Amino acid sequence: MSSENGSIHTDKDTVILKPKITLPAGCAIIIGTIIGSGIFISPVGVLQYTNSVGLSLVIWALCGIFSMIGALCYAELGTSILKSGGDYAYIKEAFGPLLAFLRVWISMLVIRPTTHAIVALIFANYILQPFFHDCVDGPPEKAKTLLAAICILILTFINCASVTWATRVQNIFTVAKLLALAVIILAGVANLCLGHVENFKSSFENSTTDVGDISLALYNGLFAYGGWNYLNFVTEEMNDPYKNLPRAIIISIPVVTLIYIFTNIAYFTAMTPLEMKATAAVAVTFGDRLLGVMSWIIPVSVSLSCFGSVNGSLFTAARLFFVGAREGQLPAVIGMINLRRHTPLPSLLVGGFLSAIMLASSDIFSLINYFSFANWLFIGMAICGLLWLRYKEPDRHRPVKVPLVLPIIFVLTTVFIVAVSLYAAPADTGIGAAITLSGIPVYFVFIYWKNKPQFMLRASEKATRFIQILLECVPQEKVIHDL
């Protein structure tokens, strides 16, 4: 797989990003980023809120269809706005710099660091599980936090050191996660063939009819599908994005959806709904019941899957911050590239530092509801941008043009999810909204206000220059001999 950040080369003393992402690499980015920790923890959350096997499987299928619709809309956006940065770039194009800044602001402060920290904690939980198998409460919290921090630090170092190293890590661990899921699915098929179908009889019995619970079930399911839009963060580095971006989406999302549905069916061949709700590590419990002495394979494989997922997310987070700085909405040094390593070193260090800080939270998993609200709000806003640009610029070149009904369905569904989450979890949603809106004064002071005092400008220039020298970084397309 090619690097999600692309590879940087020098051409006539110029530092630029070279398009290298092919169709297979694009599929690997989507599949490898989506399949992370979610399929190993979200089944419990989905079942908790749906309260039945049948409805939980329907939710998983609906999440896949919803993600496919969103990804197709992003294919139109990505081929008509050929900029990296994903929904940040699309919101800026359609609605201007303020809303775009709020997107990168909440992504930098909460969404990306929280995602990295949560997946790293799940990595730590699964890797430690075999050593604390007899402990009722599982591995100690301090041990999990320490191991999660080590995970983030190692991957940040690898990404900073070499694009090639990071690419190899992504390839190896993508294979590992697919093998882990293949083992689970094949074991489930074998169990079905042995007649363990009791959980599928009257599978919709006791299904919830509460709209709030269904919305929260969708949140948990969509968490596992997170990453379907990540290829759009590296559009500029794709070979022939007009063709390969939509093709990668059409291939990858159905594959992930089928894997998720079959994995959940496999879980239900070994556990009753009550048993699944009671376990914090559903895949490990599944392995203990069906794989016998080989059950250690599951926690190790899941840990490798999470490790690779953190690596892929650090890749794309660095690209988002890099583009935000390039657009003048984050400190300029974040949009620079290390001359020796040819990596976006400053943006990677920022992402790794903020992710490690998130581990200090006493209940980081409660942040899922905070960032889910904000994340889906801005994704829905990006699709609204598609509709607005269709109206505002009907003659814009659109190599991919989806039926108008798809973005309308996506926007209405997103409005429903966000509105119901506000009703079902007003405190969490309110906190997410407050964190997002806190970016408004930051925007007006540091970006909108142009006539700043000279002492502020000089201080900023000196700090930027110092960090440039310290990290040996230059802006993209900066002539090397000028420095």
XYZ file of C-alpha atoms in Angstrom:
483
model
C 0.000 0.000 0.000
C 1.228 3.490 -0.731
C 1.534 6.015 2.021
C -1.573 7.878 3.017
C 0.606 10.970 3.267
C 2.148 10.312 -0.090
C 5.898 10.337 -0.638
C 7.836 13.552 -0.862
C 10.514 14.045 -3.471
C 12.677 16.877 -4.656
C 12.402 18.148 -8.189
C 14.618 21.090 -9.131
C 15.256 21.925 -5.471
C 11.547 21.933 -4.645
C 9.808 19.982 -1.878
C 6.510 18.603 -3.176
C 4.088 15.752 -2.571
C 4.110 13.120 -5.284
C 0.874 11.292 -6.268
C 1.470 7.571 -5.622
C -1.821 6.140 -4.366
C -3.143 3.583 -6.860
C -6.538 1.852 -6.868
C -5.344 -1.124 -4.754
C -3.652 1.279 -2.351
C -6.828 3.346 -2.124
C -8.847 0.245 -1.262
C -6.248 -0.670 1.354
C -6.520 2.779 2.934
C -10.315 2.570 3.208
C -10.529 -1.051 4.369
C -7.474 -0.859 6.607
C -8.654 2.319 8.328
C -12.296 1.310 8.764
C -11.555 -2.123 10.194
C -9.923 -1.245 13.466
C -11.231 -1.662 16.988
C -14.896 -0.936 16.303
C -15.950 -4.394 15.159
C -14.446 -5.837 18.346
C -16.240 -3.512 20.796
C -19.219 -1.898 19.026
C -21.249 -5.161 18.754
C -21.847 -4.919 22.503
C -23.019 -1.302 22.242
C -25.274 -1.989 19.256
C -26.842 -4.991 21.011
C -27.206 -3.046 24.258
C -29.401 -0.450 22.560
C -31.281 -2.714 20.092
C -31.884 -5.533 22.597
C -32.232 -8.241 19.918
C -30.088 -10.222 17.518
C -32.196 -9.454 14.448
C -32.382 -5.699 14.950
C -28.664 -5.478 15.735
C -27.839 -7.154 12.398
C -30.220 -4.748 10.644
C -28.405 -1.829 12.282
C -25.054 -3.140 11.025
C -26.439 -3.420 7.487
C -28.006 0.059 7.645
C -24.726 1.546 8.870
C -22.989 -0.018 5.876
C -25.587 1.351 3.432
C -25.442 4.774 5.079
C -21.639 4.799 4.868
C -21.817 3.789 1.211
C -24.186 6.669 0.405
C -21.917 9.115 2.227
C -18.817 7.764 0.504
C -20.430 8.097 -2.936
C -21.305 11.719 -2.145
C -17.704 12.249 -1.078
C -16.608 10.754 -4.401
C -18.428 13.606 -6.146
C -16.925 16.171 -3.786
C -13.443 14.693 -4.063
C -13.425 14.670 -7.858
C -14.933 18.136 -8.248
C -12.757 19.729 -5.518
C -9.317 18.220 -6.045
C -7.878 19.143 -2.657
C -6.683 16.990 0.205
C -8.244 17.551 3.612
C -11.584 15.817 3.078
C -14.668 17.515 4.476
C -12.519 20.384 5.779
C -11.673 21.345 2.186
C -15.274 20.886 1.013
C -16.785 22.977 3.807
C -14.256 25.744 3.122
C -15.099 25.702 -0.587
C -18.870 25.769 -0.028
C -19.373 27.789 3.157
C -16.187 29.738 3.759
C -13.311 29.769 6.255
C -15.139 30.041 9.608
C -17.052 26.768 9.409
C -14.004 25.074 7.917
C -11.904 26.274 10.835
C -14.421 24.893 13.325
C -14.075 21.542 11.565
C -10.292 21.433 11.867
C -10.522 22.888 15.396
C -12.775 20.159 16.788
C -10.857 17.515 14.824
C -7.545 18.620 16.314
C -8.798 19.104 19.882
C -11.190 16.159 20.263
C -12.087 13.938 17.316
C -8.717 12.688 16.102
C -6.855 12.558 19.465
C -9.826 10.838 21.104
C -10.053 8.285 18.306
C -6.343 7.507 18.598
C -6.509 7.251 22.384
C -9.587 4.993 22.400
C -8.183 2.578 19.825
C -4.819 2.552 21.629
C -6.582 1.694 24.906
C -8.430 -1.146 23.197
C -5.083 -2.340 21.820
C -3.696 -2.318 25.355
C -6.748 -4.074 26.808
C -6.557 -6.933 24.307
C -2.789 -7.390 24.520
C -2.973 -7.529 28.340
C -6.127 -9.662 28.549
C -4.340 -13.053 28.441
C -2.093 -12.018 31.342
C -5.067 -11.017 33.540
C -7.481 -13.694 32.388
C -8.596 -14.589 35.909
C -9.097 -10.999 37.051
C -12.771 -10.058 37.318
C -12.089 -6.427 36.460
C -9.638 -7.221 33.664
C -6.214 -5.587 33.276
C -5.361 -2.687 35.635
C -6.248 0.738 34.273
C -2.740 2.116 34.806
C -1.210 -0.745 32.850
C -3.619 -0.156 29.955
C -2.964 3.581 29.940
C 0.820 3.094 29.971
C 0.737 0.553 27.138
C -1.628 2.768 25.105
C 0.767 5.702 25.531
C 3.674 3.534 24.369
C 1.628 2.505 21.323
C 0.963 6.135 20.355
C 4.580 7.184 20.957
C 6.013 4.314 18.891
C 3.691 4.949 15.968
C 4.296 8.692 16.090
C 8.033 8.011 15.977
C 7.650 5.607 13.029
C 5.530 8.102 11.092
C 7.969 10.907 11.810
C 10.997 8.812 10.881
C 9.935 7.404 7.527
C 6.963 7.257 5.202
C 8.230 3.855 4.034
C 8.341 2.463 7.565
C 4.841 3.711 8.297
C 3.588 2.237 5.020
C 5.037 -1.166 5.824
C 3.481 -1.101 9.288
C 0.111 -0.306 7.722
C 0.384 -3.157 5.224
C 1.445 -5.753 7.802
C -1.227 -4.869 10.320
C -3.976 -4.605 7.713
C -3.257 -8.222 6.795
C -3.294 -9.135 10.498
C -6.749 -7.648 11.090
C -8.196 -9.377 8.029
C -6.762 -12.697 9.195
C -8.258 -12.182 12.660
C -11.708 -11.554 11.206
C -11.325 -14.496 8.816
C -10.628 -16.780 11.789
C -13.720 -15.474 13.610
C -15.976 -15.824 10.548
C -14.760 -19.348 9.676
C -15.168 -20.481 13.289
C -18.698 -19.059 13.263
C -19.534 -20.857 10.008
C -18.295 -24.113 11.537
C -20.421 -23.505 14.621
C -23.483 -22.852 12.458
C -22.866 -26.094 10.599
C -22.865 -27.872 13.964
C -26.411 -26.618 14.545
C -25.839 -23.675 16.920
C -28.662 -21.535 15.555
C -30.689 -21.003 18.735
C -29.882 -17.282 18.924
C -31.350 -16.736 15.456
C -34.779 -18.148 16.345
C -37.235 -15.344 17.121
C -34.300 -13.046 16.500
C -36.400 -9.843 16.652
C -37.984 -10.686 19.987
C -37.588 -7.912 22.599
C -36.375 -5.438 19.942
C -36.398 -1.855 21.156
C -38.866 0.591 19.649
C -37.357 3.638 21.333
C -36.079 6.126 18.749
C -33.346 7.383 21.083
C -31.986 3.876 21.642
C -31.988 3.177 17.905
C -30.085 6.422 17.294
C -27.468 5.479 19.902
C -27.217 2.001 18.360
C -26.512 3.696 15.023
C -23.824 5.808 16.714
C -22.097 2.674 17.980
C -22.371 0.951 14.606
C -21.148 3.978 12.696
C -18.161 4.199 15.047
C -17.029 0.856 13.609
C -17.435 2.232 10.068
C -15.418 5.337 10.843
C -12.841 5.970 8.140
C -14.989 5.518 5.019
C -14.157 9.125 4.087
C -10.421 9.011 4.882
C -9.278 8.478 1.287
C -10.608 11.972 0.558
C -7.995 13.377 2.928
C -5.270 12.400 0.436
C -6.987 13.161 -2.897
C -4.029 15.181 -4.149
C -1.768 12.141 -3.818
C -3.966 9.739 -5.790
C -3.164 8.521 -9.276
C -6.072 9.463 -11.542
C -8.474 10.400 -8.699
C -11.336 10.904 -11.160
C -11.426 7.141 -11.690
C -9.683 5.601 -8.686
C -11.464 7.488 -5.899
C -15.002 6.298 -6.797
C -13.748 2.828 -7.744
C -11.995 2.384 -4.398
C -15.178 3.410 -2.596
C -17.438 1.094 -4.610
C -15.122 -1.849 -3.944
C -14.222 -1.228 -0.294
C -17.430 -0.266 1.520
C -19.459 -3.372 0.469
C -16.508 -5.593 1.423
C -16.347 -4.064 4.902
C -20.132 -4.279 5.338
C -20.203 -7.995 4.495
C -17.257 -8.693 6.825
C -19.001 -6.862 9.673
C -22.311 -8.668 9.228
C -20.660 -12.105 9.022
C -18.501 -11.326 12.069
C -21.575 -10.432 14.129
C -23.351 -13.585 12.995
C -20.278 -15.547 14.110
C -20.391 -13.895 17.546
C -24.025 -14.911 17.989
C -23.242 -18.562 17.246
C -21.122 -18.692 20.406
C -22.834 -16.259 22.796
C -26.364 -15.421 23.791
C -27.345 -11.742 23.766
C -27.085 -11.609 27.562
C -23.610 -13.138 27.498
C -22.446 -10.716 24.842
C -23.699 -7.724 26.827
C -21.739 -8.937 29.863
C -18.337 -9.113 28.154
C -15.991 -6.193 27.618
C -13.898 -8.124 25.087
C -16.381 -9.885 22.836
C -13.797 -11.283 20.415
C -11.698 -12.760 23.243
C -14.777 -14.426 24.764
C -15.618 -15.806 21.332
C -12.098 -17.238 20.981
C -12.191 -18.811 24.454
C -15.374 -20.689 23.566
C -14.559 -21.884 20.059
C -10.788 -22.004 19.607
C -9.675 -23.832 22.750
C -5.895 -23.815 23.242
C -5.560 -21.543 20.194
C -7.750 -18.852 21.730
C -4.670 -16.666 22.320
C -4.734 -15.905 18.589
C -7.748 -13.621 18.970
C -6.457 -11.082 21.536
C -3.101 -10.918 19.775
C -4.737 -10.439 16.360
C -7.154 -7.822 17.664
C -4.265 -5.966 19.274
C -2.402 -5.970 15.970
C -5.551 -4.719 14.244
C -5.871 -1.810 16.648
C -2.171 -1.016 16.365
C -2.514 -0.758 12.589
C -5.670 1.322 12.899
C -3.909 3.890 15.090
C -1.116 4.026 12.526
C -3.521 4.690 9.651
C -5.445 7.303 11.578
C -2.243 9.128 12.534
C -1.405 9.235 8.814
C -4.624 10.963 7.804
C -4.818 13.187 10.889
C -1.395 14.553 10.005
C -2.678 15.301 6.492
C -5.731 17.152 7.852
C -3.621 19.335 10.140
C -1.080 19.834 7.331
C -3.763 21.099 4.928
C -5.328 23.297 7.622
C -1.966 24.985 8.146
C -1.409 25.285 4.400
C -4.736 27.119 4.167
C -3.579 29.542 6.871
C -5.925 28.283 9.591
C -3.370 26.593 11.829
C 0.159 27.709 12.746
C 2.287 27.764 9.592
C 4.888 25.403 11.011
C 2.303 22.589 11.184
C 2.125 22.716 7.389
C 5.839 22.066 6.918
C 7.848 19.023 5.860
C 11.058 17.634 7.348
C 13.905 17.883 4.839
C 15.801 14.797 5.967
C 12.909 12.422 6.683
C 10.498 13.746 4.053
C 7.573 13.491 6.487
C 5.094 16.118 7.801
C 6.942 16.045 11.117
C 5.293 18.990 12.938
C 1.711 17.851 12.252
C 2.587 14.300 13.323
C 4.110 15.522 16.584
C 1.033 17.647 17.316
C -1.293 14.695 16.657
C 0.761 12.285 18.760
C 1.067 14.736 21.672
C -2.662 15.527 21.800
C -3.526 11.812 21.552
C -1.275 11.001 24.501
C -2.827 13.836 26.516
C -6.297 12.327 25.940
C -5.219 9.205 27.815
C -5.308 11.251 31.028
C -9.121 11.397 30.855
C -10.790 9.377 33.608
C -13.501 8.093 31.280
C -12.305 8.549 27.735
C -14.991 6.268 26.300
C -17.641 8.826 27.254
C -15.993 11.072 24.646
C -17.410 8.834 21.891
C -20.747 10.619 22.208
C -19.025 14.032 22.287
C -17.070 13.565 19.091
C -19.759 11.495 17.341
C -22.105 14.465 17.501
C -19.531 16.936 16.179
C -18.131 14.526 13.605
C -21.487 13.727 12.033
C -22.534 17.365 12.189
C -19.597 18.380 9.986
C -19.844 15.382 7.685
C -23.497 16.287 7.133
C -22.424 19.892 6.544
C -19.984 18.732 3.847
C -22.818 16.898 2.058
C -24.947 20.044 2.411
C -22.052 21.752 0.656
C -22.499 19.336 -2.236
C -26.151 20.380 -2.548
C -25.260 24.064 -2.242
C -22.568 23.839 -4.919
C -24.994 22.011 -7.216
C -27.244 25.078 -6.921
C -24.554 27.775 -6.813
C -22.236 26.344 -9.468
C -24.294 24.093 -11.754
C -21.628 24.209 -14.479
C -18.736 23.104 -12.238
C -16.836 20.139 -13.682
C -18.109 16.995 -11.927
C -16.498 13.778 -13.203
C -18.663 11.903 -10.696
C -22.233 13.067 -10.192
C -24.446 11.050 -7.852
C -28.250 11.060 -8.063
C -29.591 14.018 -6.086
C -31.650 11.708 -3.885
C -28.495 10.252 -2.269
C -27.146 13.453 -0.652
C -30.699 14.370 0.387
C -31.143 10.991 2.112
C -27.743 11.334 3.769
C -28.393 14.864 5.050
C -31.853 13.980 6.396
C -30.483 10.885 8.136
C -27.631 12.884 9.630
C -30.061 15.522 10.901
C -32.114 12.745 12.477
C -29.090 11.175 14.184
C -27.796 14.499 15.501
C -31.259 15.648 16.647
C -32.076 12.412 18.438
C -28.657 12.350 20.097
C -29.428 15.833 21.406
C -32.656 14.451 22.861
C -31.209 11.173 24.161
C -27.886 12.512 25.498
C -28.274 16.298 25.865
C -25.350 16.717 28.264
C -22.845 14.905 26.020
C -24.153 16.685 22.921
C -24.042 20.046 24.684
C -20.426 19.508 25.694
C -19.538 18.568 22.118
C -21.273 21.689 20.809
C -19.563 23.903 23.393
C -16.107 22.573 22.486
C -16.864 23.170 18.807
C -18.155 26.722 19.332
C -15.140 27.588 21.488
C -13.262 27.824 18.212
C -15.167 30.958 17.140
C -13.240 33.462 19.316
C -10.010 31.657 18.406
C -10.833 32.125 14.725
C -11.537 35.848 15.040
C -8.462 36.569 17.148
C -5.849 34.484 15.334
C -7.155 34.221 11.755
C -9.764 36.864 10.893
C -7.888 39.690 12.642
C -5.222 40.679 10.102
C -3.795 43.929 11.527
C -2.113 42.417 14.545
C 0.499 44.418 16.478
C 4.021 44.089 15.185
C 5.276 42.517 18.403
C 2.803 39.630 17.941
C 3.886 39.128 14.331
C 7.565 39.214 15.255
C 7.022 36.754 18.095
C 5.149 34.404 15.771
C 7.842 34.639 13.112
C 10.612 33.955 15.631
C 8.745 30.948 17.066
C 8.106 29.572 13.580
C 11.723 30.067 12.574
C 12.973 28.414 15.774
C 10.754 25.352 15.265
C 11.766 25.190 11.599
C 15.435 25.061 12.560
C 14.796 22.620 15.413
C 12.776 20.199 13.256
C 14.562 20.957 9.965
C 11.290 21.722 8.204
C 10.279 23.848 5.214
C 6.891 24.682 3.692
C 5.560 22.599 0.826
C 6.999 23.754 -2.510
C 9.559 25.882 -0.675
C 12.810 26.230 -2.589
C 15.446 24.522 -0.486
C 18.383 26.793 -1.302
C 16.389 29.826 -0.075
C 16.924 28.500 3.440
